[in-house]
């Protein structure tokens, strides 16, 4: 086997329908009876027992699994068992295969078999390195590695390959750990609760327009933030959403759940951007300047749409639709809302966000035929992507009536996750502006109470409901003081 790394664009490329790559052999006669529990349709694996699927993962002397299958099974298997249990079973199958080789006429092929096992482990550790954060998984990996090196006493090539694999794995785990520590420090945004009843800042206080007045430039800097954050999301993080939601549906807690820092950080970013937009609008004293601020963010959202950064676009629209901003009718009456109406049309939730999905499809097609890195950018609305994956999981059963795993379902989930991972690997083509980045990530944002105070101070309550809310808020803040 060539010593190539598992890269998402190669393991689930256009040939993902093929189950066996040319020259890589079928499992065939060397397989156990479990291989007969696999069902294929038009050459594509559609179902099988868990045991048969595990056996199909493990190489033999004459067979090596297709890389698309390796990725899809390793990704989906965590729905049924933790990675360390799968590793343990892989180790058992390896021992059984090795014993057969040692007892039979093909003992000379033992080293070739060991090389293929190392290649499988290498692809696993490269595609899903964080499976091995678990001590049990690392122990199983080392146990398998120890077994396969016993046939390599002469020149140590297998042992050398294993040493390189483990070294690369440890580097990946160390980088992940450092990233998590950094995220822990930056986890909570700076929240400005505003002074009691007077939430308005001094007129000279810096706002976003004082840092960046060009909507295109700000949209580009937002795209930088998006790509940096989404790039740290791993396929297993997305698959874990399914396990987590299943646990909530069944009113139980998975004891082996790991913290998905990357998902939390990315979700928090969306919320912070929405609140930052609302803060920037509500904190402005003069109506004329508030109008300008709203029109500026409308233009920024439009530029995000043109770039293909739908997540920032949705966050900005969400910020402008928050109640403290949406209620500013006198301010909105001065805004040229034609552009905003177009944006809301794109994000219209009717027919399952049909308009947005059409735009996303267009951006995807542009990305696939792109001649420049700018045309490759596709950043979907993350919450909608997660809901799509979970919906796909819920409407299709994991098991068929005969007890087989519905692998056709997991091919599709894997395909969608692969497409998302391809988007996350695009390098941002825009020059980074540290000043703007710093403001976006560190500017204080108002709490919900402070937003309402600022909003009511800008435009007083207009109906009984608003008057009651304003009165209750004032009483709460005065009592707290």
Short mmCIF file of C-alpha atoms in Angstrom, two decimals:
data_model
loop_
_atom_site.label_atom_id
_atom_site.label_comp_id
_atom_site.label_asym_id
_atom_site.label_seq_id
_atom_site.Cartn_x
_atom_site.Cartn_y
_atom_site.Cartn_z
CA UNK A 1 0.00 0.00 0.00
CA UNK A 2 1.26 3.50 -0.76
CA UNK A 3 2.07 5.48 2.37
CA UNK A 4 -0.31 8.32 1.62
CA UNK A 5 -2.11 10.32 4.26
CA UNK A 6 -5.85 10.19 4.67
CA UNK A 7 -7.08 13.50 3.31
CA UNK A 8 -10.81 14.13 3.17
CA UNK A 9 -10.76 15.22 -0.46
CA UNK A 10 -9.20 11.90 -1.45
CA UNK A 11 -10.99 9.46 0.80
CA UNK A 12 -14.45 10.59 -0.22
CA UNK A 13 -13.89 11.93 -3.68
CA UNK A 14 -15.93 11.40 -6.84
CA UNK A 15 -15.28 7.65 -6.76
CA UNK A 16 -16.95 7.10 -3.42
CA UNK A 17 -19.43 4.62 -4.93
CA UNK A 18 -16.68 2.07 -5.54
CA UNK A 19 -16.19 -0.51 -2.83
CA UNK A 20 -12.86 -1.88 -4.02
CA UNK A 21 -10.14 0.15 -5.62
CA UNK A 22 -8.39 -1.32 -8.68
CA UNK A 23 -5.65 -3.74 -7.74
CA UNK A 24 -6.60 -3.87 -4.08
CA UNK A 25 -8.42 -7.17 -4.18
CA UNK A 26 -11.60 -8.55 -2.70
CA UNK A 27 -11.78 -10.04 0.74
CA UNK A 28 -12.77 -13.26 -0.96
CA UNK A 29 -11.94 -16.75 0.22
CA UNK A 30 -9.65 -15.62 3.01
CA UNK A 31 -12.53 -13.99 4.85
CA UNK A 32 -14.57 -15.56 7.60
CA UNK A 33 -18.25 -16.40 7.26
CA UNK A 34 -19.00 -12.89 8.53
CA UNK A 35 -18.23 -11.49 5.08
CA UNK A 36 -21.33 -13.28 3.78
CA UNK A 37 -23.38 -11.01 6.07
CA UNK A 38 -22.60 -8.03 3.82
CA UNK A 39 -25.21 -6.94 1.29
CA UNK A 40 -24.19 -5.09 -1.89
CA UNK A 41 -26.41 -3.35 -4.43
CA UNK A 42 -24.86 -2.37 -7.76
CA UNK A 43 -21.44 -2.93 -6.25
CA UNK A 44 -22.15 -0.69 -3.28
CA UNK A 45 -22.24 -1.92 0.29
CA UNK A 46 -25.69 -1.15 1.73
CA UNK A 47 -25.97 -3.21 4.91
CA UNK A 48 -24.32 -5.81 7.08
CA UNK A 49 -24.00 -7.10 10.60
CA UNK A 50 -21.72 -5.12 12.88
CA UNK A 51 -19.33 -8.08 13.09
CA UNK A 52 -19.18 -8.42 9.29
CA UNK A 53 -18.58 -4.68 8.88
CA UNK A 54 -15.72 -4.86 11.39
CA UNK A 55 -14.19 -7.81 9.56
CA UNK A 56 -14.55 -5.90 6.29
CA UNK A 57 -12.41 -3.15 7.83
CA UNK A 58 -9.46 -5.42 8.58
CA UNK A 59 -7.05 -6.25 5.72
CA UNK A 60 -6.03 -9.75 4.72
CA UNK A 61 -3.06 -10.95 2.69
CA UNK A 62 -5.02 -10.36 -0.55
CA UNK A 63 -7.36 -7.55 0.47
CA UNK A 64 -7.23 -3.95 1.64
CA UNK A 65 -10.45 -2.00 2.33
CA UNK A 66 -11.38 0.94 0.14
CA UNK A 67 -10.48 4.24 1.79
CA UNK A 68 -14.03 5.52 1.46
CA UNK A 69 -15.18 2.51 3.46
CA UNK A 70 -12.47 3.03 6.10
CA UNK A 71 -13.55 6.63 6.65
CA UNK A 72 -17.29 5.93 6.62
CA UNK A 73 -17.13 2.93 8.93
CA UNK A 74 -14.72 4.54 11.40
CA UNK A 75 -16.94 7.62 11.46
CA UNK A 76 -20.24 5.76 11.90
CA UNK A 77 -19.04 2.96 14.18
CA UNK A 78 -18.95 5.34 17.15
CA UNK A 79 -22.76 5.35 17.06
CA UNK A 80 -22.61 1.67 18.07
CA UNK A 81 -19.44 1.40 20.14
CA UNK A 82 -16.63 3.62 21.47
CA UNK A 83 -13.41 3.66 19.40
CA UNK A 84 -11.42 1.73 22.01
CA UNK A 85 -13.87 -1.19 21.78
CA UNK A 86 -13.59 -1.19 17.99
CA UNK A 87 -9.81 -1.15 18.28
CA UNK A 88 -9.94 -4.10 20.63
CA UNK A 89 -12.04 -6.08 18.15
CA UNK A 90 -9.72 -5.12 15.29
CA UNK A 91 -6.86 -6.42 17.41
CA UNK A 92 -8.66 -9.72 17.96
CA UNK A 93 -9.32 -10.15 14.23
CA UNK A 94 -5.65 -9.39 13.53
CA UNK A 95 -4.57 -12.10 15.99
CA UNK A 96 -6.93 -14.62 14.40
CA UNK A 97 -5.64 -13.80 10.92
CA UNK A 98 -2.05 -13.99 12.05
CA UNK A 99 -2.57 -17.38 13.69
CA UNK A 100 -4.07 -18.70 10.45
CA UNK A 101 -1.07 -17.44 8.48
CA UNK A 102 1.44 -18.92 10.92
CA UNK A 103 -0.28 -22.30 10.80
CA UNK A 104 -0.76 -22.39 7.04
CA UNK A 105 1.36 -22.40 3.87
CA UNK A 106 1.31 -18.58 3.56
CA UNK A 107 3.56 -17.83 6.53
CA UNK A 108 5.91 -15.95 4.20
CA UNK A 109 3.16 -13.40 3.65
CA UNK A 110 3.00 -12.55 7.36
CA UNK A 111 5.08 -9.42 6.96
CA UNK A 112 2.91 -8.21 4.07
CA UNK A 113 -0.15 -8.66 6.27
CA UNK A 114 1.51 -6.74 9.10
CA UNK A 115 2.36 -3.89 6.73
CA UNK A 116 -1.29 -3.60 5.73
CA UNK A 117 -2.40 -3.55 9.36
CA UNK A 118 0.04 -0.70 10.04
CA UNK A 119 -1.34 1.16 7.01
CA UNK A 120 -4.88 0.78 8.36
CA UNK A 121 -3.82 2.10 11.77
CA UNK A 122 -1.98 4.96 10.08
CA UNK A 123 -5.08 5.99 8.15
CA UNK A 124 -7.14 5.73 11.32
CA UNK A 125 -4.78 7.90 13.38
CA UNK A 126 -4.59 10.50 10.59
CA UNK A 127 -8.31 10.72 9.89
CA UNK A 128 -9.46 10.49 13.54
CA UNK A 129 -6.48 11.29 15.77
CA UNK A 130 -8.65 12.37 18.67
CA UNK A 131 -10.07 8.86 19.04
CA UNK A 132 -6.76 8.20 20.78
CA UNK A 133 -7.12 10.84 23.48
CA UNK A 134 -8.75 8.03 25.42
CA UNK A 135 -6.20 5.99 27.40
CA UNK A 136 -7.99 2.75 26.53
CA UNK A 137 -7.76 3.48 22.81
CA UNK A 138 -4.07 4.35 23.06
CA UNK A 139 -3.43 1.15 24.99
CA UNK A 140 -5.22 -0.92 22.34
CA UNK A 141 -3.25 0.82 19.58
CA UNK A 142 0.05 0.00 21.27
CA UNK A 143 -1.06 -3.59 21.87
CA UNK A 144 -1.82 -4.11 18.17
CA UNK A 145 1.43 -2.39 17.22
CA UNK A 146 3.36 -4.72 19.52
CA UNK A 147 1.80 -7.80 17.91
CA UNK A 148 2.51 -6.77 14.32
CA UNK A 149 6.15 -5.87 15.03
CA UNK A 150 6.94 -9.41 16.18
CA UNK A 151 7.22 -10.54 12.55
CA UNK A 152 9.67 -7.76 11.71
CA UNK A 153 12.79 -8.72 13.59
CA UNK A 154 15.09 -8.62 10.55
CA UNK A 155 15.10 -5.04 9.22
CA UNK A 156 12.58 -3.28 11.44
CA UNK A 157 10.67 -1.49 8.65
CA UNK A 158 7.29 -2.22 10.25
CA UNK A 159 8.56 -1.09 13.64
CA UNK A 160 9.90 2.12 12.11
CA UNK A 161 6.55 2.85 10.41
CA UNK A 162 4.73 2.34 13.71
CA UNK A 163 7.13 4.66 15.54
CA UNK A 164 6.55 7.39 12.93
CA UNK A 165 2.78 6.88 13.14
CA UNK A 166 2.70 7.19 16.93
CA UNK A 167 4.97 10.24 16.87
CA UNK A 168 2.67 12.00 14.38
CA UNK A 169 -0.34 11.02 16.48
CA UNK A 170 1.17 12.44 19.67
CA UNK A 171 1.94 15.71 17.88
CA UNK A 172 -1.69 15.97 16.71
CA UNK A 173 -2.98 15.28 20.21
CA UNK A 174 -0.61 17.86 21.72
CA UNK A 175 -1.76 20.49 19.22
CA UNK A 176 -5.38 19.73 20.04
CA UNK A 177 -4.71 20.02 23.76
CA UNK A 178 -3.03 23.41 23.35
CA UNK A 179 -5.94 24.65 21.23
CA UNK A 180 -8.45 23.55 23.86
CA UNK A 181 -6.50 25.33 26.60
CA UNK A 182 -6.47 28.53 24.55
CA UNK A 183 -10.20 28.24 23.88
CA UNK A 184 -10.89 27.77 27.57
CA UNK A 185 -9.22 31.11 28.26
CA UNK A 186 -11.20 32.84 25.52
CA UNK A 187 -14.40 30.93 26.08
CA UNK A 188 -16.60 33.63 27.55
CA UNK A 189 -17.02 36.90 25.67
CA UNK A 190 -16.64 40.20 27.49
CA UNK A 191 -20.17 41.16 28.48
CA UNK A 192 -20.88 44.79 29.22
CA UNK A 193 -23.98 44.94 31.42
CA UNK A 194 -24.16 48.68 31.05
CA UNK A 195 -24.45 51.17 33.91
CA UNK A 196 -27.67 51.27 35.87
CA UNK A 197 -30.42 52.73 33.65
CA UNK A 198 -27.94 54.77 31.62
CA UNK A 199 -26.59 52.28 29.16
CA UNK A 200 -25.51 54.84 26.59
CA UNK A 201 -21.75 55.22 26.16
CA UNK A 202 -19.99 58.53 25.73
CA UNK A 203 -20.33 59.85 22.20
CA UNK A 204 -16.57 59.62 21.67
CA UNK A 205 -16.40 55.89 22.48
CA UNK A 206 -15.08 53.75 19.63
CA UNK A 207 -17.55 51.71 17.58
CA UNK A 208 -17.17 49.34 14.65
CA UNK A 209 -17.37 52.17 12.11
CA UNK A 210 -14.39 53.80 13.80
CA UNK A 211 -12.40 50.61 13.17
CA UNK A 212 -13.69 49.61 9.75
CA UNK A 213 -16.08 51.58 7.57
CA UNK A 214 -15.81 49.36 4.47
CA UNK A 215 -18.50 46.61 4.43
CA UNK A 216 -16.45 44.39 2.09
CA UNK A 217 -13.36 44.55 4.31
CA UNK A 218 -15.38 43.69 7.41
CA UNK A 219 -17.05 40.79 5.58
CA UNK A 220 -13.59 39.51 4.62
CA UNK A 221 -12.38 39.73 8.22
CA UNK A 222 -15.49 37.90 9.42
CA UNK A 223 -14.68 35.19 6.88
CA UNK A 224 -11.21 34.93 8.43
CA UNK A 225 -12.73 34.33 11.86
CA UNK A 226 -15.20 31.79 10.46
CA UNK A 227 -12.57 29.72 8.64
CA UNK A 228 -10.17 29.77 11.58
CA UNK A 229 -12.84 28.47 13.93
CA UNK A 230 -14.54 26.00 11.63
CA UNK A 231 -11.17 24.54 10.59
CA UNK A 232 -10.73 23.01 14.04
CA UNK A 233 -13.98 21.01 13.79
CA UNK A 234 -13.36 17.31 13.16
CA UNK A 235 -15.68 14.73 11.53
CA UNK A 236 -16.05 12.88 14.83
CA UNK A 237 -17.20 16.11 16.50
CA UNK A 238 -20.10 16.27 14.05
CA UNK A 239 -20.90 12.58 14.49
CA UNK A 240 -20.91 13.05 18.23
CA UNK A 241 -23.86 15.43 17.86
CA UNK A 242 -25.93 12.42 16.84
CA UNK A 243 -24.85 10.41 19.87
CA UNK A 244 -25.43 13.39 22.17
CA UNK A 245 -28.93 14.10 20.84
CA UNK A 246 -29.81 10.41 21.03
CA UNK A 247 -28.76 10.50 24.67
CA UNK A 248 -31.04 13.49 25.30
CA UNK A 249 -33.92 11.80 23.47
CA UNK A 250 -33.49 8.70 25.62
CA UNK A 251 -33.08 10.74 28.83
CA UNK A 252 -29.70 9.26 29.53
CA UNK A 253 -26.14 10.52 29.73
CA UNK A 254 -23.26 9.02 27.79
CA UNK A 255 -20.43 8.55 30.24
CA UNK A 256 -17.84 8.39 27.46
CA UNK A 257 -18.83 11.67 25.85
CA UNK A 258 -15.89 13.95 25.23
CA UNK A 259 -16.22 17.71 25.26
CA UNK A 260 -16.63 19.14 21.79
CA UNK A 261 -14.78 22.39 22.39
CA UNK A 262 -14.61 23.19 18.69
CA UNK A 263 -18.37 22.93 18.24
CA UNK A 264 -19.04 25.00 21.35
CA UNK A 265 -16.58 27.68 20.28
CA UNK A 266 -18.08 27.90 16.81
CA UNK A 267 -21.64 28.04 18.12
CA UNK A 268 -20.62 30.72 20.66
CA UNK A 269 -19.06 32.76 17.86
CA UNK A 270 -22.39 32.92 16.02
CA UNK A 271 -24.17 34.11 19.17
CA UNK A 272 -21.46 36.65 19.98
CA UNK A 273 -21.57 38.11 16.47
CA UNK A 274 -25.36 38.49 16.68
CA UNK A 275 -25.06 40.22 20.06
CA UNK A 276 -22.21 42.41 18.82
CA UNK A 277 -24.38 43.65 15.93
CA UNK A 278 -27.23 44.43 18.34
CA UNK A 279 -24.82 46.17 20.73
CA UNK A 280 -23.31 48.33 17.99
CA UNK A 281 -26.79 49.49 16.94
CA UNK A 282 -28.36 50.00 20.37
CA UNK A 283 -25.42 51.82 21.95
CA UNK A 284 -25.52 54.63 19.34
CA UNK A 285 -27.03 57.82 20.80
CA UNK A 286 -28.23 59.68 17.70
CA UNK A 287 -30.94 58.27 15.44
CA UNK A 288 -29.08 59.36 12.30
CA UNK A 289 -26.02 57.40 13.38
CA UNK A 290 -28.11 54.35 14.32
CA UNK A 291 -29.60 54.43 10.84
CA UNK A 292 -26.14 54.52 9.35
CA UNK A 293 -25.07 51.61 11.58
CA UNK A 294 -28.00 49.46 10.46
CA UNK A 295 -27.34 50.21 6.79
CA UNK A 296 -23.67 49.39 7.30
CA UNK A 297 -24.44 45.95 8.74
CA UNK A 298 -26.94 45.29 5.95
CA UNK A 299 -24.14 45.96 3.46
CA UNK A 300 -21.75 43.74 5.43
CA UNK A 301 -24.28 40.89 5.38
CA UNK A 302 -24.72 41.33 1.63
CA UNK A 303 -20.95 41.13 1.12
CA UNK A 304 -20.86 37.98 3.27
CA UNK A 305 -23.50 36.49 0.98
CA UNK A 306 -21.45 37.34 -2.11
CA UNK A 307 -18.34 35.76 -0.57
CA UNK A 308 -20.23 32.58 0.37
CA UNK A 309 -20.03 33.24 4.11
CA UNK A 310 -23.62 32.34 4.97
CA UNK A 311 -22.96 31.77 8.67
CA UNK A 312 -21.84 35.36 9.33
CA UNK A 313 -24.65 36.62 7.14
CA UNK A 314 -27.22 34.74 9.21
CA UNK A 315 -25.64 35.92 12.48
CA UNK A 316 -25.84 39.57 11.36
CA UNK A 317 -29.47 39.21 10.29
CA UNK A 318 -30.25 37.49 13.60
CA UNK A 319 -28.64 40.39 15.47
CA UNK A 320 -30.75 42.94 13.63
CA UNK A 321 -33.88 40.88 14.33
CA UNK A 322 -33.31 40.74 18.08
CA UNK A 323 -36.16 42.49 19.91
CA UNK A 324 -34.12 45.47 21.22
CA UNK A 325 -33.11 46.31 17.63
CA UNK A 326 -36.27 45.28 15.81
CA UNK A 327 -38.46 47.52 18.01
CA UNK A 328 -36.59 50.71 16.98
CA UNK A 329 -39.32 51.67 14.49
CA UNK A 330 -38.31 55.33 14.16
CA UNK A 331 -34.77 54.30 13.31
CA UNK A 332 -35.87 51.60 10.86
CA UNK A 333 -38.19 54.09 9.13
CA UNK A 334 -35.10 55.98 7.99
CA UNK A 335 -33.29 52.86 6.74
CA UNK A 336 -33.32 51.94 3.06
CA UNK A 337 -34.59 48.44 3.65
CA UNK A 338 -34.65 47.10 0.08
CA UNK A 339 -31.27 45.38 0.57
CA UNK A 340 -32.36 43.99 3.93
CA UNK A 341 -35.54 42.58 2.38
CA UNK A 342 -33.41 40.72 -0.18
CA UNK A 343 -31.25 39.26 2.58
CA UNK A 344 -34.28 38.13 4.56
CA UNK A 345 -35.66 36.57 1.39
CA UNK A 346 -32.50 34.47 1.10
CA UNK A 347 -32.88 33.36 4.71
CA UNK A 348 -36.65 32.88 4.62
CA UNK A 349 -37.32 29.79 6.78
CA UNK A 350 -40.37 28.70 4.74
CA UNK A 351 -40.14 25.45 2.77
CA UNK A 352 -37.20 24.35 4.93
CA UNK A 353 -35.06 27.36 3.98
CA UNK A 354 -35.50 26.64 0.29
CA UNK A 355 -34.05 29.97 -0.86
CA UNK A 356 -30.96 29.58 1.31
CA UNK A 357 -30.41 26.02 0.09
CA UNK A 358 -30.60 27.20 -3.51
CA UNK A 359 -27.96 29.86 -2.79
CA UNK A 360 -25.80 27.31 -0.95
CA UNK A 361 -26.01 24.94 -3.89
CA UNK A 362 -24.92 27.74 -6.21
CA UNK A 363 -21.95 28.55 -3.97
CA UNK A 364 -21.03 24.86 -3.84
CA UNK A 365 -21.06 24.58 -7.63
CA UNK A 366 -18.95 27.73 -7.88
CA UNK A 367 -16.48 26.25 -5.42
CA UNK A 368 -16.17 23.00 -7.38
CA UNK A 369 -15.26 24.83 -10.60
CA UNK A 370 -13.32 27.66 -8.94
CA UNK A 371 -10.28 29.16 -10.61
CA UNK A 372 -9.33 31.22 -7.56
CA UNK A 373 -9.33 30.65 -3.81
CA UNK A 374 -11.90 33.41 -3.36
CA UNK A 375 -14.43 31.40 -5.36
CA UNK A 376 -13.84 28.29 -3.24
CA UNK A 377 -15.28 29.75 -0.03
CA UNK A 378 -18.45 28.06 1.22
CA UNK A 379 -19.38 28.59 4.87
CA UNK A 380 -22.88 27.19 5.47
CA UNK A 381 -25.20 28.22 8.28
CA UNK A 382 -23.79 25.84 10.87
CA UNK A 383 -26.94 25.35 12.91
CA UNK A 384 -28.87 24.36 9.80
CA UNK A 385 -26.13 21.96 8.72
CA UNK A 386 -26.20 20.26 12.13
CA UNK A 387 -29.99 20.00 12.00
CA UNK A 388 -29.78 18.44 8.53
CA UNK A 389 -27.35 15.78 9.76
CA UNK A 390 -29.49 15.01 12.77
CA UNK A 391 -32.70 14.91 10.69
CA UNK A 392 -31.05 12.47 8.28
CA UNK A 393 -30.11 10.35 11.28
CA UNK A 394 -33.61 10.41 12.77
CA UNK A 395 -35.68 9.63 9.65
CA UNK A 396 -33.59 6.55 8.76
CA UNK A 397 -33.18 3.68 11.20
CA UNK A 398 -29.77 2.43 12.26
CA UNK A 399 -30.86 -1.19 11.85
CA UNK A 400 -32.91 -2.98 9.21
CA UNK A 401 -35.59 -5.56 10.10
CA UNK A 402 -33.05 -8.39 9.61
CA UNK A 403 -30.78 -6.84 12.24
CA UNK A 404 -28.24 -5.50 9.75
CA UNK A 405 -26.80 -2.03 10.14
CA UNK A 406 -28.34 0.33 7.57
CA UNK A 407 -25.02 1.29 6.01
CA UNK A 408 -26.71 3.13 3.15
CA UNK A 409 -27.75 5.75 5.71
CA UNK A 410 -24.20 6.16 6.97
CA UNK A 411 -22.82 6.53 3.44
CA UNK A 412 -25.04 9.61 3.07
CA UNK A 413 -24.17 11.07 6.47
CA UNK A 414 -20.50 10.51 5.70
CA UNK A 415 -20.88 12.19 2.28
CA UNK A 416 -22.42 15.31 3.81
CA UNK A 417 -19.81 15.51 6.56
CA UNK A 418 -17.07 15.06 3.97
CA UNK A 419 -18.47 17.93 1.92
CA UNK A 420 -18.50 20.14 5.01
CA UNK A 421 -14.91 19.14 5.87
CA UNK A 422 -13.83 20.04 2.33
CA UNK A 423 -15.23 23.55 2.83
CA UNK A 424 -13.40 23.94 6.15
CA UNK A 425 -10.02 23.28 4.56
CA UNK A 426 -10.16 26.27 2.21
CA UNK A 427 -7.40 28.74 2.98
CA UNK A 428 -8.72 32.26 3.49
CA UNK A 429 -7.48 34.40 0.58
CA UNK A 430 -8.01 37.77 2.29
CA UNK A 431 -5.29 39.66 4.08
CA UNK A 432 -5.75 39.60 7.83
CA UNK A 433 -6.29 42.92 9.60
CA UNK A 434 -5.24 42.50 13.23
CA UNK A 435 -6.93 45.70 14.35
CA UNK A 436 -10.33 44.67 12.97
CA UNK A 437 -9.89 41.10 14.18
CA UNK A 438 -9.10 42.30 17.66
CA UNK A 439 -12.22 44.45 17.76
CA UNK A 440 -14.46 41.64 16.50
CA UNK A 441 -13.16 39.19 19.09
CA UNK A 442 -12.70 41.43 22.13
CA UNK A 443 -15.20 44.30 21.87
CA UNK A 444 -17.57 44.22 24.88
CA UNK A 445 -21.10 43.19 24.06
CA UNK A 446 -24.19 44.21 25.99
CA UNK A 447 -26.16 41.75 28.04
CA UNK A 448 -29.79 41.29 27.05
CA UNK A 449 -30.88 43.65 29.85
CA UNK A 450 -28.43 46.33 28.75
CA UNK A 451 -29.65 46.02 25.16
CA UNK A 452 -33.23 46.65 26.24
CA UNK A 453 -32.19 49.62 28.42
CA UNK A 454 -30.31 51.19 25.52
CA UNK A 455 -33.19 50.47 23.16
CA UNK A 456 -35.81 52.03 25.46
CA UNK A 457 -33.59 55.05 26.07
CA UNK A 458 -33.29 55.54 22.31
CA UNK A 459 -36.97 55.09 21.61
CA UNK A 460 -39.37 54.96 24.54
CA UNK A 461 -41.96 52.22 24.99
CA UNK A 462 -44.89 52.56 22.59
CA UNK A 463 -47.51 50.16 23.97
CA UNK A 464 -48.68 48.74 27.28
CA UNK A 465 -46.57 45.61 26.93
CA UNK A 466 -43.40 47.61 26.34
CA UNK A 467 -44.26 50.02 29.15
CA UNK A 468 -44.72 47.11 31.56
CA UNK A 469 -41.42 45.56 30.43
CA UNK A 470 -39.57 48.85 30.82
CA UNK A 471 -41.05 49.41 34.28
CA UNK A 472 -40.17 45.88 35.42
CA UNK A 473 -36.64 46.23 34.06
CA UNK A 474 -36.09 49.55 35.86
CA UNK A 475 -37.37 48.09 39.13
CA UNK A 476 -35.11 45.04 38.81
CA UNK A 477 -32.03 47.12 38.13
CA UNK A 478 -32.73 49.59 40.94
CA UNK A 479 -33.27 46.76 43.44
CA UNK A 480 -30.08 45.12 42.27
CA UNK A 481 -28.18 48.40 42.76
#
